[in-house]
Coordinates of C-alpha atoms in Angstrom, one line a residue:
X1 CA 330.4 115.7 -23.1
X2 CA 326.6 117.0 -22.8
X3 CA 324.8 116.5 -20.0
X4 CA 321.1 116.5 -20.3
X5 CA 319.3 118.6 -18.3
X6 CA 316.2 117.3 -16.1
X7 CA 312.6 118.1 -17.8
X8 CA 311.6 121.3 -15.6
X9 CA 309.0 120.5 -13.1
X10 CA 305.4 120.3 -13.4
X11 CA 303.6 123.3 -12.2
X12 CA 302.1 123.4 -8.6
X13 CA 298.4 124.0 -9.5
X14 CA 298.2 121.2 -12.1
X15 CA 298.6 117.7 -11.1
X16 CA 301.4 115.4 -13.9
X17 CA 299.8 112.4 -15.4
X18 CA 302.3 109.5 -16.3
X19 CA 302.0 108.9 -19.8
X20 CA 300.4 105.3 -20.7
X21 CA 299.9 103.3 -24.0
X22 CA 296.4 104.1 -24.3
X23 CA 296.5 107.9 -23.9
X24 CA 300.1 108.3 -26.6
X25 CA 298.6 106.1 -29.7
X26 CA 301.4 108.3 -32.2
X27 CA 304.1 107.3 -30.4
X28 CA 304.0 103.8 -31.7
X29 CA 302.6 104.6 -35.0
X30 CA 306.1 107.2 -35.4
X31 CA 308.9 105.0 -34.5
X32 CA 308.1 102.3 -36.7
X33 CA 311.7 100.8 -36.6
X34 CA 311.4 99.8 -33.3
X35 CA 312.0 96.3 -32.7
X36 CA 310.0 93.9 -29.9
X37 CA 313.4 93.9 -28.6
X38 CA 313.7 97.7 -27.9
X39 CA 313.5 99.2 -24.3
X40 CA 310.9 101.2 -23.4
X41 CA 312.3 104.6 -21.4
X42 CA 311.9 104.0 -17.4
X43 CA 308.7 106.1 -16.7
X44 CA 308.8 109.5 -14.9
X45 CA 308.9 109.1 -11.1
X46 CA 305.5 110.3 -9.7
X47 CA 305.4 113.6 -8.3
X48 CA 306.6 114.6 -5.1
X49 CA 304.1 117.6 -3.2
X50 CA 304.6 118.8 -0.2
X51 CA 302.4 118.8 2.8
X52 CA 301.7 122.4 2.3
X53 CA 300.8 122.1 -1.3
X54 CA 298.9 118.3 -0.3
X55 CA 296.8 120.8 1.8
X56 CA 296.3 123.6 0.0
X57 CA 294.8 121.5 -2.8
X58 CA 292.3 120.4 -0.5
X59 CA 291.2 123.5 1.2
X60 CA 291.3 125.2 -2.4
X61 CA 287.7 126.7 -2.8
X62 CA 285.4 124.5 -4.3
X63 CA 282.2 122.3 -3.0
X64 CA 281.5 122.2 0.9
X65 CA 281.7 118.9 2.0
X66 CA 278.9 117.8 4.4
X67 CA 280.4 117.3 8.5
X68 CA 280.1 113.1 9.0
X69 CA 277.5 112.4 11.3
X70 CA 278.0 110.2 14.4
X71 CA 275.7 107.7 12.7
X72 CA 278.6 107.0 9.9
X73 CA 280.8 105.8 12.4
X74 CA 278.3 103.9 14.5
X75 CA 275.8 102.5 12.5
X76 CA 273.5 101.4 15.1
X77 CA 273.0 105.3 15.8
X78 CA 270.9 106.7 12.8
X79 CA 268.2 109.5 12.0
X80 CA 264.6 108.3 13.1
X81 CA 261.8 109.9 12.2
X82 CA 260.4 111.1 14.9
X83 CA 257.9 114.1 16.2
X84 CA 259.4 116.6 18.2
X85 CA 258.4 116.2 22.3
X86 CA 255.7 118.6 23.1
X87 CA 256.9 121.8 24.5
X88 CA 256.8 121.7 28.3
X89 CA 253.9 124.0 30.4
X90 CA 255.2 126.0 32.5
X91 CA 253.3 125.5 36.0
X92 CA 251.9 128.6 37.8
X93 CA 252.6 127.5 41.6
X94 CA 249.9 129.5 44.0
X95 CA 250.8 131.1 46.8
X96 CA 250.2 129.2 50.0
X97 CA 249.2 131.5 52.8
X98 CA 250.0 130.1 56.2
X99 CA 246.6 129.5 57.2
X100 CA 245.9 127.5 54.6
X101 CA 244.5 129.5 52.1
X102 CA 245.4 130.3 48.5
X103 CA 245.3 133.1 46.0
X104 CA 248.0 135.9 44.9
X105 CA 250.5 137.8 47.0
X106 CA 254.0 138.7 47.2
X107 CA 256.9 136.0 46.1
X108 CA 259.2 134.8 48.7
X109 CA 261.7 137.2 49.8
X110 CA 259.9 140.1 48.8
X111 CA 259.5 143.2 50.6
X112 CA 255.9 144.3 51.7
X113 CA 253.6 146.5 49.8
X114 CA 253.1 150.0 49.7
X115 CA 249.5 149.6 52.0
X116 CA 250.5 149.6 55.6
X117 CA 247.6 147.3 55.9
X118 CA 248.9 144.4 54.2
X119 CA 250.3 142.4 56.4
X120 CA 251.1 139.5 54.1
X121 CA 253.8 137.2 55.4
X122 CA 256.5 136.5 53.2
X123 CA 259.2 133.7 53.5
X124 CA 262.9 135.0 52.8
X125 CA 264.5 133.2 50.0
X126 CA 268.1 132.8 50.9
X127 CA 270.6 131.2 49.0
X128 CA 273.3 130.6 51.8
X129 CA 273.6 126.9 52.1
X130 CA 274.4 127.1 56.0
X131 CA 270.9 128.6 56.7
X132 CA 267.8 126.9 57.0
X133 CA 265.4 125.7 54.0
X134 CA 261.9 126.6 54.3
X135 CA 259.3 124.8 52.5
X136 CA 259.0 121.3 50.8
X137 CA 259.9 122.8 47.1
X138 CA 263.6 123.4 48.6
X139 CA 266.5 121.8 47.1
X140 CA 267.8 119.4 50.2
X141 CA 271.9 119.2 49.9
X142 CA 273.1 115.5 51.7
X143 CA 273.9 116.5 55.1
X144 CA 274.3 113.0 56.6
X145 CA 272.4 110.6 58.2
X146 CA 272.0 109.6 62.0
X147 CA 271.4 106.3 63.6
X148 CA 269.4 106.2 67.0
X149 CA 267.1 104.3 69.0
X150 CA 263.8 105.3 71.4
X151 CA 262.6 103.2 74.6
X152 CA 259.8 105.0 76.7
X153 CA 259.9 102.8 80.0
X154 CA 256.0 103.6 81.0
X155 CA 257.2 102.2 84.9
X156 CA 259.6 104.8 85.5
X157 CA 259.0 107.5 83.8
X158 CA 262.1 107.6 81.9
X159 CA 262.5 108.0 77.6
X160 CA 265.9 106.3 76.9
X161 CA 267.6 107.7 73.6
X162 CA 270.7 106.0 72.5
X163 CA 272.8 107.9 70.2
X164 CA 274.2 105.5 67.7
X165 CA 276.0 106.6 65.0
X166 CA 276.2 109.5 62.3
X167 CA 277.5 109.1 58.7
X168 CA 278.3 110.8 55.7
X169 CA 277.8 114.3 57.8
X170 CA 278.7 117.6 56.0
X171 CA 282.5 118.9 56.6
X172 CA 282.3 121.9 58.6
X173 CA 285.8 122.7 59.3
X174 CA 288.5 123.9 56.7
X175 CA 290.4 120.6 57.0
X176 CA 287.7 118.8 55.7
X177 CA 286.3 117.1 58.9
X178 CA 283.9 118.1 61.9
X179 CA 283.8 117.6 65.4
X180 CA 279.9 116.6 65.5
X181 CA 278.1 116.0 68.9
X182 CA 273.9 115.9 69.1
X183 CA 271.5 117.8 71.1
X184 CA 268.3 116.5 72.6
X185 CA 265.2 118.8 72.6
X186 CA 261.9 117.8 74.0
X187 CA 259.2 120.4 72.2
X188 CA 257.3 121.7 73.2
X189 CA 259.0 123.1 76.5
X190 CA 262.0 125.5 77.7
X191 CA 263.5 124.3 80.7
X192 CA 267.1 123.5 80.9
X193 CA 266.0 119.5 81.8
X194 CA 264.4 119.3 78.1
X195 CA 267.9 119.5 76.8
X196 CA 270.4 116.9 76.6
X197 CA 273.9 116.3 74.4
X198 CA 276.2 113.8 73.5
X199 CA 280.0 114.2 74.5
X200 CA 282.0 115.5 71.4
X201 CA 284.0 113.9 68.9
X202 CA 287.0 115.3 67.1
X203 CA 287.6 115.6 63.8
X204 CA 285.3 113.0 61.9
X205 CA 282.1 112.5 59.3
X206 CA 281.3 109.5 60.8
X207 CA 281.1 109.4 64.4
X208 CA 280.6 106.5 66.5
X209 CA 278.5 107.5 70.4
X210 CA 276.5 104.7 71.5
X211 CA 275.8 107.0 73.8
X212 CA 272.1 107.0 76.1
X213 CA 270.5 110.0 77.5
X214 CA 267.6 109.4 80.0
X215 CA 264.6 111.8 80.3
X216 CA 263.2 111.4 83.4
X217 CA 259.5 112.4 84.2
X218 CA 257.9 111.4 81.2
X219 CA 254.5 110.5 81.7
X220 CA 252.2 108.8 78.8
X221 CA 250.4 111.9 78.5
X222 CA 253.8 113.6 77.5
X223 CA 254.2 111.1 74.8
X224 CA 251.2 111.6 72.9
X225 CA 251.8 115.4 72.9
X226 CA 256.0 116.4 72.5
X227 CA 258.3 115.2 70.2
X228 CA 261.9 114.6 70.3
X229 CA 264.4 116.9 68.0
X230 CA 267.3 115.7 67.6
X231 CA 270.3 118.7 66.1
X232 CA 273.9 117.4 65.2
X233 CA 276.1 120.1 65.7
X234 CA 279.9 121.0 64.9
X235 CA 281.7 122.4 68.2
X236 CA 283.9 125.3 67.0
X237 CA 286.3 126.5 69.9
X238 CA 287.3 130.0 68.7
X239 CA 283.8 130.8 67.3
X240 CA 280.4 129.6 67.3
X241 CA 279.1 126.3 67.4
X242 CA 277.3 125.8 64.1
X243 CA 274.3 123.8 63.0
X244 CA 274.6 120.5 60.4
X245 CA 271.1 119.2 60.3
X246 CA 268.3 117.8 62.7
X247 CA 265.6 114.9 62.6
X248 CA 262.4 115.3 64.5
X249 CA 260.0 111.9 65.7
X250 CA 256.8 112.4 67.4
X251 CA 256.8 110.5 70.2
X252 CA 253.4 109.3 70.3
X253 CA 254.4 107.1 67.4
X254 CA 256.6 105.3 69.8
X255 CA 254.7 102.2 71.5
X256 CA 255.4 101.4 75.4
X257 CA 258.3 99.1 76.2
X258 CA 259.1 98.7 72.5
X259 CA 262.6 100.0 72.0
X260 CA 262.2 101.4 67.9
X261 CA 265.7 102.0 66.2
X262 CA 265.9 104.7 63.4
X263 CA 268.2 105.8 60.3
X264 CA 267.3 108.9 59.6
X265 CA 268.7 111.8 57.2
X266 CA 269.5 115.2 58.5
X267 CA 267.6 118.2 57.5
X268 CA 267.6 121.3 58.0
X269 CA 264.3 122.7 58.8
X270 CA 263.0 126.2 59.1
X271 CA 260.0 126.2 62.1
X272 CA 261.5 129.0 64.0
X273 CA 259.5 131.5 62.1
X274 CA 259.7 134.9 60.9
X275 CA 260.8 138.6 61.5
X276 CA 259.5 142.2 60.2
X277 CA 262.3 144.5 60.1
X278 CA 262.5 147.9 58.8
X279 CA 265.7 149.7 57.9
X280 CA 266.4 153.4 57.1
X281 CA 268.9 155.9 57.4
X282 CA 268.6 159.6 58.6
X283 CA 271.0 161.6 56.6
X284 CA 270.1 165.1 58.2
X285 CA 270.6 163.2 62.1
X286 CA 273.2 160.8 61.1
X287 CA 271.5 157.5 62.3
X288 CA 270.2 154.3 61.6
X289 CA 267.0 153.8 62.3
X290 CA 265.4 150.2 63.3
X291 CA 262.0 149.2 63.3
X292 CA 260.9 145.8 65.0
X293 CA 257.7 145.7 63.3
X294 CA 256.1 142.0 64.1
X295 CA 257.0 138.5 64.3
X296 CA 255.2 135.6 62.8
X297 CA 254.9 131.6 63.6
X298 CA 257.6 131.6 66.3
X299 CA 258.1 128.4 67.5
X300 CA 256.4 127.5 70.3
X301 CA 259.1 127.0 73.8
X302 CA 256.5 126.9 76.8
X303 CA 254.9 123.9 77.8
X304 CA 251.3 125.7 77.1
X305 CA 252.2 125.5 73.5
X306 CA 253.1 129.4 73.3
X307 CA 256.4 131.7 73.9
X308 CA 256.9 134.6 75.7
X309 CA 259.2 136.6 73.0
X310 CA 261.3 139.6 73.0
X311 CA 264.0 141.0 70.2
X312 CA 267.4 142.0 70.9
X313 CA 269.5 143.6 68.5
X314 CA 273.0 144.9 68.3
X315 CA 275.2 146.4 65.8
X316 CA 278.6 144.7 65.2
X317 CA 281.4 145.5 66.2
X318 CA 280.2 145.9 69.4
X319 CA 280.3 150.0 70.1
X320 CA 279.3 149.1 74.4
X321 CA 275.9 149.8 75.7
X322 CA 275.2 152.0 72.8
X323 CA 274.9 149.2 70.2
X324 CA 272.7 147.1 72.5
X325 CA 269.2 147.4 72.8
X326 CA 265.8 145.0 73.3
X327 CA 261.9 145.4 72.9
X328 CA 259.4 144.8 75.7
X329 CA 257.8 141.1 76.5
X330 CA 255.1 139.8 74.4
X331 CA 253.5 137.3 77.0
X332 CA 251.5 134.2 75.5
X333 CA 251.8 134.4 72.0
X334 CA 253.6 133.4 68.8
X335 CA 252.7 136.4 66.4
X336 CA 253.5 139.1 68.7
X337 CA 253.1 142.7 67.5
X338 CA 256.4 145.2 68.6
X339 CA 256.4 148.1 66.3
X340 CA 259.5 149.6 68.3
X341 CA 262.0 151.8 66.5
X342 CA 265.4 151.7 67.7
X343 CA 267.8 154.8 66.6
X344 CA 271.7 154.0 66.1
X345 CA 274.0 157.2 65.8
X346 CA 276.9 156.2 63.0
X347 CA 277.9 157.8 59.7
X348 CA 277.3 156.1 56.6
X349 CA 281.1 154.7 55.8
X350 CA 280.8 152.9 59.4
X351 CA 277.7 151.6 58.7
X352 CA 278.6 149.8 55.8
X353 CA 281.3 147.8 57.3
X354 CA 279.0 146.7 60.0
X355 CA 276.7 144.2 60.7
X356 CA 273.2 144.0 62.0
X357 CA 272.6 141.0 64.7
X358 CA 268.7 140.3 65.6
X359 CA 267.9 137.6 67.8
X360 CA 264.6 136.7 68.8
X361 CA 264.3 135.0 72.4
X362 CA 261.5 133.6 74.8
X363 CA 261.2 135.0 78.4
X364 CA 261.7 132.7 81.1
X365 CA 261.2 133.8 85.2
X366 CA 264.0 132.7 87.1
X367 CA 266.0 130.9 84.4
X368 CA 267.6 131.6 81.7
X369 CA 265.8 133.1 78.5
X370 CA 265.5 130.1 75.6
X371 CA 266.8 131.2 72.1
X372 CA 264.0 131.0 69.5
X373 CA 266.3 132.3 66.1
X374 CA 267.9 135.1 65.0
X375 CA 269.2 136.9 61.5
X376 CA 272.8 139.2 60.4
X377 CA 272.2 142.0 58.1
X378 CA 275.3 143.5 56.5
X379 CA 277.9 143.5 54.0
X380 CA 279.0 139.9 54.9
X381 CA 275.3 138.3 54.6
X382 CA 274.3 136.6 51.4
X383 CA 270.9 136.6 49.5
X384 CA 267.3 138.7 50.8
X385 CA 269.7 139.7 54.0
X386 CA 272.5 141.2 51.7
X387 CA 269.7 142.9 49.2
X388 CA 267.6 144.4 52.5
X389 CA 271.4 146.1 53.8
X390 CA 272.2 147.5 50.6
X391 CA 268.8 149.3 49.7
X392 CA 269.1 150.8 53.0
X393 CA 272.6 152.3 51.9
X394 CA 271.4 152.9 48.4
X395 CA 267.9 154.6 49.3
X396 CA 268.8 157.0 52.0
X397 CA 265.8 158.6 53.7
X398 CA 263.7 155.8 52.7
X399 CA 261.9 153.4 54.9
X400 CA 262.8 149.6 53.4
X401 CA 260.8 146.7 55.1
X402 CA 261.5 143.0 54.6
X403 CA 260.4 139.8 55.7
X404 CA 263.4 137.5 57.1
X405 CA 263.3 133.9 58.3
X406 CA 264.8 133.2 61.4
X407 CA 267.8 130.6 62.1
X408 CA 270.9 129.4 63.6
X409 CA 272.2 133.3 63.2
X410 CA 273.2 134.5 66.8
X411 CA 272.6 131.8 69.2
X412 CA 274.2 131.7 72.3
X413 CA 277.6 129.3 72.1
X414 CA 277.0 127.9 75.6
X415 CA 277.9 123.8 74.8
X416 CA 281.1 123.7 76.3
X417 CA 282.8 120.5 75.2
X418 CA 283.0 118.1 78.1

């Protein structure tokens, strides 16, 4: 018995055609004894490849097939012609000095020049989103909105502010939340009566007061000359109390005996003004030295429209007496010139893990002093603050003056919650 063996199988890299009638004319013409009758052998089964091979043949090298275009699948989406957009100008912003003027100086942030008598005032571009944001070309980040209403009573005396409402405000505290209350300013002026708050409320974007705070004493001529700031704060028990945002309204918008209601959305608004500091570090005595050069555009805390301002600074951690020092009283005046050097005695690896508080305050006789704004230097501040520290480390022996903005940095955490 013979057993025939299978025809061997076709080789991988060429593809088996079935035979037909039309391509095996001989086969016919050479068995002519076949009858109609005969049966025609079953043809071969196609050919089995493998995924591997089914692959391989595709991939083989040959012609680069074109990637299909997003318009093959979508027809609606196709290629028309079309000019290319012109290529955007880049626009040159001037340089706006503060009294109005324009023309070329240094960018914002910058240090000042090499000529001691350029005394160019520069606006610190910090990129710390819990500081203030100077100018109108800054990026505003949602801080919330709040909800009040304004009724000067022209009879009594009295402005009547009822606290509404606050939504949407910015979480302050690591679970998410805040504990928001407002604080009432009447500007200008310093005394202790211009300031009013709300009671606090725990853990919540979206407080609900309706709470109203009465000024007494307000005559008509006070209204056409003050206006009302309004600051939404987040109380902090272990630490400081820290700033969310603030709406101002003139209040000689406000018409008598009309009670006006506003929704307003927080800023955050840098009018405090600005600080000259120089920084350098005597290797051969072993000391920082600090220079309180000037201050520019302070804001204005006396009813006669000026302050009467003073710097303290201290270096953090607190070393005692040693760390704390103060310049002299500038009387009447909101660009007061200091040009006091103050000398701290620490070796460099101290300094570096320690931080520079400078607070600028306005004198008041018989009362307390009124916080104007303040600025940290050190390892832990972010932006022009971090860059000023660090060139004083770097650049040893070298005097390195920079313009700061003042803000929220070091005021006093007096609102107690009630």
């Amino acid at each position: 018995m013979s057993v025939s063996k299978p025809p061997p199988p076709p080789s991988t890299s060429h593809l088996a055609i079935p035979p037909s009638s039309a391509s095996t004319p001989s086969s016919s013409a050479s068995s002519p004894s076949a009858t109609p009758h005969s049966i025609a052998p079953p043809p071969p089964s196609p050919v089995k490849i493998s995924m591997q091979e089914h692959f391989a043949i595709n991939v083989c090298p040959g012609p680069i097939l074109p990637i299909p275009q997003i318009s093959d699948f979508f027809p609606r989406f196709h290629d028309y012609p079309c000019t290319p957009p012109p290529p955007r100008e880049k626009k040159i912003l001037k340089e706006e000095t503060f009294n109005g003027e324009t023309g070329g100086g240094y960018k914002d942030g910058e240090r000042r020049g090499e000529n001691e008598g350029d005394r160019e005032e520069l606006i610190d571009s910090d990129d710390d989103d819990s500081e203030f944001c100077g100018g109108e070309s800054c990026a505003r980040t949602y801080l919330g909105t709040l909800e009040f209403s304004l009724l000067f009573d022209q009879e009594n005396n009295c402005l009547h502010c009822t606290i509404h409402k606050a939504k949407g405000l910015k979480a302050m505290d690591s679970n998410g939340l805040a504990d928001p209350y407002v604080k009432l300013h009447l500007l200008p002026g310093a005394s202790k009566a211009n300031k009013l708050r709300t009671k606090t409320l725990k853990n919540t974007l979206n407080p609900v007061w309706n709470e109203t705070l009465v000024y007494h004493g307000i005559t008509a001529a006070d209204m056409t000359t003050k206006t009302l700031r309004l600051c939404v704060c987040d109380m902090d028990r272990l630490g400081r109390n820290e700033f969310i945002g603030e709406v101002r309204v003139a209040l000689k918008k406000l018409k008598e005996g009309e009670s006006k209601r506003y929704n307003m959305g927080l800023e955050r608004i840098a009018q405090r003004g600005r600080i000259l500091v120089s920084l350098c570090y005597n290797t051969e005595k072993g000391c920082l030295l600090v220079g309180i050069i000037r201050c520019a555009h302070l804001a204005a805390m006396d009813s006669n429209g000026y302050s009467d301002p003073f710097v303290k600074i201290v270096l953090q951690p607190d070393m005692g007496k040693k760390s704390k020092y103060k310049t002299s009283v500038k009387k009447k005046t909101l660009n007061p010139e200091f040009n006091e050097e103050f000398s701290y005695e620490v070796s460099l690896d101290q300094l570096a893990k320690k931080t520079l508080e400078i607070t600028v305050w306005d004198y008041d006789l018989g009362m307390s002093n009124d916080f104007i704004g303040g600025v940290e230097l050190g390892i832990n501040a972010s932006g022009q603050r971090l860059r000023h520290w660090f060139e004083c480390l770097k650049n040893k022996g070298k005097k390195v003056e920079y313009w700061h903005t003042l803000t929220q940095q070091g005021a006093p955490s007096s609102d107690k919650p009630d």
